[in-house]
mmCIF file of C-alpha atoms in Angstrom:
data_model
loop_
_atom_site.group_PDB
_atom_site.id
_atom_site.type_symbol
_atom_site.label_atom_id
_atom_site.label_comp_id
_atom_site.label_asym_id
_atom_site.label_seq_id
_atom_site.Cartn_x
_atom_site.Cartn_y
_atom_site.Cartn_z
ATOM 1 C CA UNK A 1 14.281 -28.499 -24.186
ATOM 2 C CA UNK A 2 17.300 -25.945 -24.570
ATOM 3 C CA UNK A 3 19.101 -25.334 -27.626
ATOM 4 C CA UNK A 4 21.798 -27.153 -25.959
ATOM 5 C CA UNK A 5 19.555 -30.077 -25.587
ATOM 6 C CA UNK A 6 19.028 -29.905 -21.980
ATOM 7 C CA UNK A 7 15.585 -29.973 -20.725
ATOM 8 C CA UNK A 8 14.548 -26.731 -19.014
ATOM 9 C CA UNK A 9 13.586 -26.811 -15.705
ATOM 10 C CA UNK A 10 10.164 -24.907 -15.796
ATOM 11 C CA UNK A 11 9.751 -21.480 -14.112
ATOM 12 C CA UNK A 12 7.547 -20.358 -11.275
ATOM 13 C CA UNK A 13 6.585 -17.033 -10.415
ATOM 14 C CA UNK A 14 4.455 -17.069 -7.080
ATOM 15 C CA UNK A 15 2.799 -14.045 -5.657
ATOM 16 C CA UNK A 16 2.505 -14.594 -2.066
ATOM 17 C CA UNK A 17 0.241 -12.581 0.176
ATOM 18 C CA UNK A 18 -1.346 -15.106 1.808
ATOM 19 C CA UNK A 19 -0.288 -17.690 4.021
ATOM 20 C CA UNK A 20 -0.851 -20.337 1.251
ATOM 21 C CA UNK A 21 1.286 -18.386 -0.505
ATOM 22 C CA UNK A 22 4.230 -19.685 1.401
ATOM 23 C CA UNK A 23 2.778 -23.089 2.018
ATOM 24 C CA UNK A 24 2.233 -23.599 -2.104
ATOM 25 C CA UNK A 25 6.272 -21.966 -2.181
ATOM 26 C CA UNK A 26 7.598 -24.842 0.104
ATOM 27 C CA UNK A 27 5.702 -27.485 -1.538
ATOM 28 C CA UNK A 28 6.631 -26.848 -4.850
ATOM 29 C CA UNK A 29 10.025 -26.127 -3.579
ATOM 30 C CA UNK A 30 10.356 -29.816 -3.496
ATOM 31 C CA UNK A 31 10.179 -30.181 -7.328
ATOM 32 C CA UNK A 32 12.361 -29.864 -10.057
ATOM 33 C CA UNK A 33 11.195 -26.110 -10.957
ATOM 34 C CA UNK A 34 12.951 -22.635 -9.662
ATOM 35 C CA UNK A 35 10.455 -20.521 -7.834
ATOM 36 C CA UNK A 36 10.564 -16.940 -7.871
ATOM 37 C CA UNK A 37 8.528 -15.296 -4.673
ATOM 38 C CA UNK A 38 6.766 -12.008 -4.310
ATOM 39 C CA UNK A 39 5.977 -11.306 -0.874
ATOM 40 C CA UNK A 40 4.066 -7.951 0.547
ATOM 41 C CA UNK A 41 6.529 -7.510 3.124
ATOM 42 C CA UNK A 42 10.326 -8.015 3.983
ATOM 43 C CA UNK A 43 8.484 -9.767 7.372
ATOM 44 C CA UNK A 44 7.420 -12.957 5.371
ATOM 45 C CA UNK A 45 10.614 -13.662 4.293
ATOM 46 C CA UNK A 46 11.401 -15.602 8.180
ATOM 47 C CA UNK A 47 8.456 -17.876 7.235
ATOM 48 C CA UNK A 48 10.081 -19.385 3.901
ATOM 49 C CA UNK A 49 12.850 -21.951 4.092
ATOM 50 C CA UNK A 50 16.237 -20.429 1.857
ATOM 51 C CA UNK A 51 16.538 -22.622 -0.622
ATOM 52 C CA UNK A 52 18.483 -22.912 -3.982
ATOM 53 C CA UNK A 53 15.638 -22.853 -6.332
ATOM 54 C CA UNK A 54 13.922 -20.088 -4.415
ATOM 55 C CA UNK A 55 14.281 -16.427 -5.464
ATOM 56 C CA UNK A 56 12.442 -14.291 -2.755
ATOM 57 C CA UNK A 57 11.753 -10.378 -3.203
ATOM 58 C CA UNK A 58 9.342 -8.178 -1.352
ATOM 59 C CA UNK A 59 9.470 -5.297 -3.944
ATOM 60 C CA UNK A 60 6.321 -3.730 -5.062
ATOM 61 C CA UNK A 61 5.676 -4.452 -8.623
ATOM 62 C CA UNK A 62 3.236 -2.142 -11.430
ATOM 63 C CA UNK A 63 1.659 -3.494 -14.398
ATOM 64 C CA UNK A 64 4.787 -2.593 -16.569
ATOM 65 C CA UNK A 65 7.035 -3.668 -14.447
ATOM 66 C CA UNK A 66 5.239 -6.971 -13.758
ATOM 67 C CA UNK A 67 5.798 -7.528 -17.918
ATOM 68 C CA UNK A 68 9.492 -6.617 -17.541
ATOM 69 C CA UNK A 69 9.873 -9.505 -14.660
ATOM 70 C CA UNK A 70 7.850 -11.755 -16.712
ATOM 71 C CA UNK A 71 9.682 -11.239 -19.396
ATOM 72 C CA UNK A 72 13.577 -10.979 -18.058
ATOM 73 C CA UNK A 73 13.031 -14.239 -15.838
ATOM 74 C CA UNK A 74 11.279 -16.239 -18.635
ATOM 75 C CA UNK A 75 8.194 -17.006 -16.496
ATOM 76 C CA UNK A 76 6.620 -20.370 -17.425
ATOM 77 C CA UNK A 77 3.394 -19.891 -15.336
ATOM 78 C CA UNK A 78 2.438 -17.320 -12.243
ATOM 79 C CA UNK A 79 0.572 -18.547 -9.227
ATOM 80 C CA UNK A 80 -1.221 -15.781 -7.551
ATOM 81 C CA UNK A 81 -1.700 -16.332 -4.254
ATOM 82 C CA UNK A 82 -2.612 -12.801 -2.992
ATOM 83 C CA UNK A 83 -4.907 -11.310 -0.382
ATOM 84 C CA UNK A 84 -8.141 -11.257 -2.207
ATOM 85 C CA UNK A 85 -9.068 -7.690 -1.348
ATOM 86 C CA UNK A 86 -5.673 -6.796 -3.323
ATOM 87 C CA UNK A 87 -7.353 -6.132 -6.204
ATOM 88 C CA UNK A 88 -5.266 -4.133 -7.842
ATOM 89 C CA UNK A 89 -2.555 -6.766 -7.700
ATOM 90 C CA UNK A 90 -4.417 -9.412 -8.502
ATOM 91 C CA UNK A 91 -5.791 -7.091 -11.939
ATOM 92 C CA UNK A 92 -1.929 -6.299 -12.621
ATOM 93 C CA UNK A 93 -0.411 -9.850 -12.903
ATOM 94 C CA UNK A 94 -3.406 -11.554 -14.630
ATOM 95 C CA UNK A 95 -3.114 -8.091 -16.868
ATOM 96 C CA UNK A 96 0.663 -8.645 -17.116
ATOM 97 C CA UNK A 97 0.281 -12.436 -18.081
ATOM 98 C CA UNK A 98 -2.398 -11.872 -21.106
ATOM 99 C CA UNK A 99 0.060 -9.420 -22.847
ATOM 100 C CA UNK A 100 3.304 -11.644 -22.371
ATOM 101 C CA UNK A 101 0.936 -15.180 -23.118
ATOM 102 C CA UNK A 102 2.246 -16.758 -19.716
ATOM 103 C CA UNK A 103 -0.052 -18.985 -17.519
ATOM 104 C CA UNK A 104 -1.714 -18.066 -14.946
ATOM 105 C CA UNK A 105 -3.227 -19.689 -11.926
ATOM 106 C CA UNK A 106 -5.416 -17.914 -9.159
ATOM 107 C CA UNK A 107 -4.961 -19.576 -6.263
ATOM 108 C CA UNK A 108 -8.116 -19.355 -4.510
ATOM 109 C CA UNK A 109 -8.426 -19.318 0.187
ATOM 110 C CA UNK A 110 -10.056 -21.770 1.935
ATOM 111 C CA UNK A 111 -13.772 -21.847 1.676
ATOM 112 C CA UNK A 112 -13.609 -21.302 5.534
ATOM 113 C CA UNK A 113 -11.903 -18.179 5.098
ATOM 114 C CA UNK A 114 -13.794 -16.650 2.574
ATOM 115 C CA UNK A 115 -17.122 -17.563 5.151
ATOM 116 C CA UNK A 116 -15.369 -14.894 7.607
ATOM 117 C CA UNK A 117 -17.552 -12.405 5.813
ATOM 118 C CA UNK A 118 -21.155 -11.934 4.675
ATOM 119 C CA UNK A 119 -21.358 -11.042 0.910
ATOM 120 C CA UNK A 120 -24.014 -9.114 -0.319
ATOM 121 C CA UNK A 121 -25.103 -7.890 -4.044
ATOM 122 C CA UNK A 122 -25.932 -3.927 -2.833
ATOM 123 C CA UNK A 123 -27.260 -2.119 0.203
ATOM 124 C CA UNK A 124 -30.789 -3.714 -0.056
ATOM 125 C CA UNK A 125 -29.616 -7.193 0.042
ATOM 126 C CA UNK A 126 -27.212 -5.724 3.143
ATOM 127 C CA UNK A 127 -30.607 -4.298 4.865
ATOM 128 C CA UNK A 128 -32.423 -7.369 4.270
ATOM 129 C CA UNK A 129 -29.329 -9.218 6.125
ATOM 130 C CA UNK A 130 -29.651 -7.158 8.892
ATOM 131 C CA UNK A 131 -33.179 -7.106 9.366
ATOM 132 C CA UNK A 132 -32.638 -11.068 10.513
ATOM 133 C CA UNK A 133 -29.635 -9.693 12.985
ATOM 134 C CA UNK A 134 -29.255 -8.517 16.184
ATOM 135 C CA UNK A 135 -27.256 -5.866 17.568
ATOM 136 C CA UNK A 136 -26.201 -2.659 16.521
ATOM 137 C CA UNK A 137 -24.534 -1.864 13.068
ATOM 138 C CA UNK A 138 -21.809 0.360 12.677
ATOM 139 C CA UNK A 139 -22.517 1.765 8.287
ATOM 140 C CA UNK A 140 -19.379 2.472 6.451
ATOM 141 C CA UNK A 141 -20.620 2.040 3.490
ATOM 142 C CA UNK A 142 -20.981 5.907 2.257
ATOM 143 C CA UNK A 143 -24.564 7.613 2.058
ATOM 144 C CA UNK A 144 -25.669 7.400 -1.756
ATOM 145 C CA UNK A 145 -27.569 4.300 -0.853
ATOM 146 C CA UNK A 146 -28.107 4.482 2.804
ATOM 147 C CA UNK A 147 -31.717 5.043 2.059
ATOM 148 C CA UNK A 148 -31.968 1.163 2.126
ATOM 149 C CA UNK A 149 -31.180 1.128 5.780
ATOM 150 C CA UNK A 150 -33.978 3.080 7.001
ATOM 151 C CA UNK A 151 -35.779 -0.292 6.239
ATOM 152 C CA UNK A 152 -34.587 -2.132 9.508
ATOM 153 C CA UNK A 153 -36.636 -2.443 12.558
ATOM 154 C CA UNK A 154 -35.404 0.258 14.726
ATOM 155 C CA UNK A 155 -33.048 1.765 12.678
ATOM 156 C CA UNK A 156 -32.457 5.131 14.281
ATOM 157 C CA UNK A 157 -31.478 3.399 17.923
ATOM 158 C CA UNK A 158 -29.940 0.493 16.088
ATOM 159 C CA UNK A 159 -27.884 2.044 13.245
ATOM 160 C CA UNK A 160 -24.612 4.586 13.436
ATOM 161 C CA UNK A 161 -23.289 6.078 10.274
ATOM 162 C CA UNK A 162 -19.954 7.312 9.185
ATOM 163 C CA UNK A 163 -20.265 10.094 6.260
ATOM 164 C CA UNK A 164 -18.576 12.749 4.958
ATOM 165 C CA UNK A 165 -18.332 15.845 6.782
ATOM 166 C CA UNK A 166 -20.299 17.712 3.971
ATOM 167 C CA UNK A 167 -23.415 19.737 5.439
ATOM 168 C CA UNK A 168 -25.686 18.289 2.930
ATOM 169 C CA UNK A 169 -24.909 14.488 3.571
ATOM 170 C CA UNK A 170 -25.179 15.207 7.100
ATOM 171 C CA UNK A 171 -29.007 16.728 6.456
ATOM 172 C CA UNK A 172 -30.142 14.020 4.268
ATOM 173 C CA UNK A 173 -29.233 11.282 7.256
ATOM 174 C CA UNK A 174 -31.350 13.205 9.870
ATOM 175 C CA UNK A 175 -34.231 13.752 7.101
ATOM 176 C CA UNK A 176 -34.137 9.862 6.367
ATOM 177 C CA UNK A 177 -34.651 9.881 10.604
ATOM 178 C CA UNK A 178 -30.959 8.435 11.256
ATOM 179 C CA UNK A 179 -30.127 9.896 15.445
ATOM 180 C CA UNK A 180 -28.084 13.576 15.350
ATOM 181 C CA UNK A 181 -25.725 11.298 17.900
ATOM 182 C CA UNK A 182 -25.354 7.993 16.053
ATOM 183 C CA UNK A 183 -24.048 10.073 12.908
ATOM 184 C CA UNK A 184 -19.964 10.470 12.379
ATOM 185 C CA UNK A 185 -18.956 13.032 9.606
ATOM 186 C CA UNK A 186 -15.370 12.632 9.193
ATOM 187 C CA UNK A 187 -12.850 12.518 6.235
ATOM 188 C CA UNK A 188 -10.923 9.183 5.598
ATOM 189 C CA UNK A 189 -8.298 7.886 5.631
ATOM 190 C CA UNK A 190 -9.124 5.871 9.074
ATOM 191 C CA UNK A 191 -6.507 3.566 10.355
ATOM 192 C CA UNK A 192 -6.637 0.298 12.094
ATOM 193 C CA UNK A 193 -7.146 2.398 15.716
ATOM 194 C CA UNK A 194 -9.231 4.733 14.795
ATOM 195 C CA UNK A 195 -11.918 2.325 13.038
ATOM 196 C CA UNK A 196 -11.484 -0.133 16.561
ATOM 197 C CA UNK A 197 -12.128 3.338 18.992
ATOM 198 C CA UNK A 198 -15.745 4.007 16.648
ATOM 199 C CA UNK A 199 -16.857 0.558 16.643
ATOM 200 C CA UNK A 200 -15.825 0.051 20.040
ATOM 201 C CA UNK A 201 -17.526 3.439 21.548
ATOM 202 C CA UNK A 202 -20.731 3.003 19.562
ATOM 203 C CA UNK A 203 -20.990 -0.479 20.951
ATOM 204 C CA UNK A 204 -21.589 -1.874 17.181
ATOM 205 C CA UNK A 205 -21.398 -5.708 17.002
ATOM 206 C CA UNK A 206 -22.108 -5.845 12.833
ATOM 207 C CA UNK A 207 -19.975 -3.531 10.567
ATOM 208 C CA UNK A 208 -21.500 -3.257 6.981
ATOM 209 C CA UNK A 209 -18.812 -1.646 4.482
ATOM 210 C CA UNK A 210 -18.043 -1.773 0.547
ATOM 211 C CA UNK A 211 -15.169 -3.457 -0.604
ATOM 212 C CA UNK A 212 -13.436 -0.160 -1.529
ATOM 213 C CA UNK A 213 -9.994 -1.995 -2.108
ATOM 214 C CA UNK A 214 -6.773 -0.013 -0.318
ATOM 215 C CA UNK A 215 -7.541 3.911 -1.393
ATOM 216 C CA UNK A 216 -10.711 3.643 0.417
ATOM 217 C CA UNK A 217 -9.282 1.975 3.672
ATOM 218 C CA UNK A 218 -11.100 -1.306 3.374
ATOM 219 C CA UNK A 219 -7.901 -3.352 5.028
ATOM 220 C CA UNK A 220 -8.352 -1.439 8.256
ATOM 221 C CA UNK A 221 -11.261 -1.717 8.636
ATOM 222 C CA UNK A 222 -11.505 -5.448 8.466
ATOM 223 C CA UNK A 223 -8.277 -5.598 10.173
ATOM 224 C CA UNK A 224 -10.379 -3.237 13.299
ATOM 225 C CA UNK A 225 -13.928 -5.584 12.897
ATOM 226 C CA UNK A 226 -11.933 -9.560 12.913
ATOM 227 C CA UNK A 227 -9.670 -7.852 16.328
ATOM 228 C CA UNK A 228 -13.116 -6.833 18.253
ATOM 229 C CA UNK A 229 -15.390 -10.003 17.079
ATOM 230 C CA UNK A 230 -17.675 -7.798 15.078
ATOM 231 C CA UNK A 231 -19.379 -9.340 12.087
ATOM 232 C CA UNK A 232 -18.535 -7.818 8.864
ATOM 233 C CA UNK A 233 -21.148 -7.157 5.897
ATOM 234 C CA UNK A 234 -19.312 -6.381 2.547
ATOM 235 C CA UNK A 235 -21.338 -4.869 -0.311
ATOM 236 C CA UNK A 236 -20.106 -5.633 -3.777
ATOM 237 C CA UNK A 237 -17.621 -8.085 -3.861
ATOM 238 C CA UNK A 238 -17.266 -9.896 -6.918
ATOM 239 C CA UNK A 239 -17.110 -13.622 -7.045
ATOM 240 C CA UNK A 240 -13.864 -15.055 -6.916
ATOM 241 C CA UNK A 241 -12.550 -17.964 -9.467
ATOM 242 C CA UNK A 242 -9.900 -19.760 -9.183
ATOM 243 C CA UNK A 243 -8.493 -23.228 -8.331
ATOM 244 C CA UNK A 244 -7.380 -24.810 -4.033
ATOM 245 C CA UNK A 245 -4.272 -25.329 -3.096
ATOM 246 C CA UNK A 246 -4.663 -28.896 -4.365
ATOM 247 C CA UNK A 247 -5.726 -28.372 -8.067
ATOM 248 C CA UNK A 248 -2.681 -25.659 -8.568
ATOM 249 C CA UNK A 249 -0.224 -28.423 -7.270
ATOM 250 C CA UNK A 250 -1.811 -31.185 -9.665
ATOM 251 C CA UNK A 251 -2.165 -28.943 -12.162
ATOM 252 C CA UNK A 252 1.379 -27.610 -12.129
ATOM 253 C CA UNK A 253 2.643 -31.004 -11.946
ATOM 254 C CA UNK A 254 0.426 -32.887 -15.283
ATOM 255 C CA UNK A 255 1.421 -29.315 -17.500
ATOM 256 C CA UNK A 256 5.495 -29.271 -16.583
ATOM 257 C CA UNK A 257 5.672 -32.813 -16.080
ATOM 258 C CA UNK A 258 7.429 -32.408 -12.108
#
């Protein structure tokens, strides 16, 4: 309750990068709350009804920055409801939230969606993956470790590697017994295109990769794999905690009473 004895309407902060995103936005539209939205693009902003209690921006926010918004808008609790390969934003705003002692709430995809992939500790649970798979395997996952590959049945017709273009890397692949052919050295970043033409021309139908976050191009490449049908292998990706769609609503509505 105000100083002027009216009861404050609680405030949202909702970092939408995800479909959900948008869906939790117009659902919680519906209460007595204002909403401010964070989308990735100016593009998302046709899939959100205007409203009165919605604030929508598609500015890109830093840690600092993040604190000042908290801070200037008097942020009752944040919802984020980001990609979850954007790391970095996702390490910001729960960063952001523990300095300025405001809620937070990670809204976490649909199990189905987090099934697109197949997660794997390091490189020797990824080889032990793909010793149970057909098909050839497109490895885009750097060569400290690819040691761990040479373990597949028929690895030098079944594997193709992407590398630096450093003469020593490109030695230690044909010493391990990887095909002069099947071996790319080239120098990120790739785009979307480029990572489609590989997989495409080397006829890969399994793409194993680390989940190097934006610097190391890990959106195209997913972005490339989920276009051609090719199954995607990600090494390293930490489990993600959180609450559904349903326990952010429930829980939203028992703590500001909506």
């Amino acid at each position: 309750m105000g100083a002027s004895g009216v009861i404050k309407k609680p405030v949202f902060w909702i970092i939408a990068g995800t479909s959900e995103g948008r869906q939790l936005t117009e659902q919680l539209s519906g209460f007595d709350a204002f909403i401010y939205v964070s989308l990735a693009t100016e593009y998302g902003k046709w899939f959100i009804e205007k409203k009165d209690n919605i604030d929508i921006n598609s500015e890109r926010l830093d840690h600092d920055e993040m604190v000042a918004f908290i801070n200037a808008k008097s942020i009752d609790c944040v919802i984020d409801a980001s990609h979850p390969y954007a790391q970095e934003v996702t390490k910001n705003i729960s960063e952001a939230c523990r300095m300025t002692r405001t809620s937070y709430l990670r809204l976490q995809r649909p199990l189905s969606e987090q099934q697109e992939f197949i997660y794997v500790e390091d490189s020797k649970h990824a080889a032990t993956v793909l010793k149970e798979m057909p098909g050839k395997v497109f490895l885009a996952c750097g060569s400290k470790e690819i040691e761990s590959f040479i373990s597949i049945p028929n690895f030098a017709a079944r594997c193709y590697l992407r590398v630096l273009p450093i003469p020593e890397i490109i030695q230690k692949c044909l010493d391990l017994g990887f095909k002069c052919p099947h071996i790319i050295g080239m120098q990120g970043p790739f785009s979307k295109e480029l990572n489609m033409a590989m997989l495409k021309s080397s006829g890969s139908q399994i793409l194993v990769t680390k989940d190097s976050g934006a610097a190391g191009g890990f959106g195209e490449k997913i972005e490339a794999a989920l276009e051609l049908g090719v199954t995607v292998i990600v090494i390293g990706r930490p489990v993600e905690e959180g609450y559904t769609f349903d326990q952010v609503i429930q829980k939203l509505v028992v703590d500001y009473s909506l």
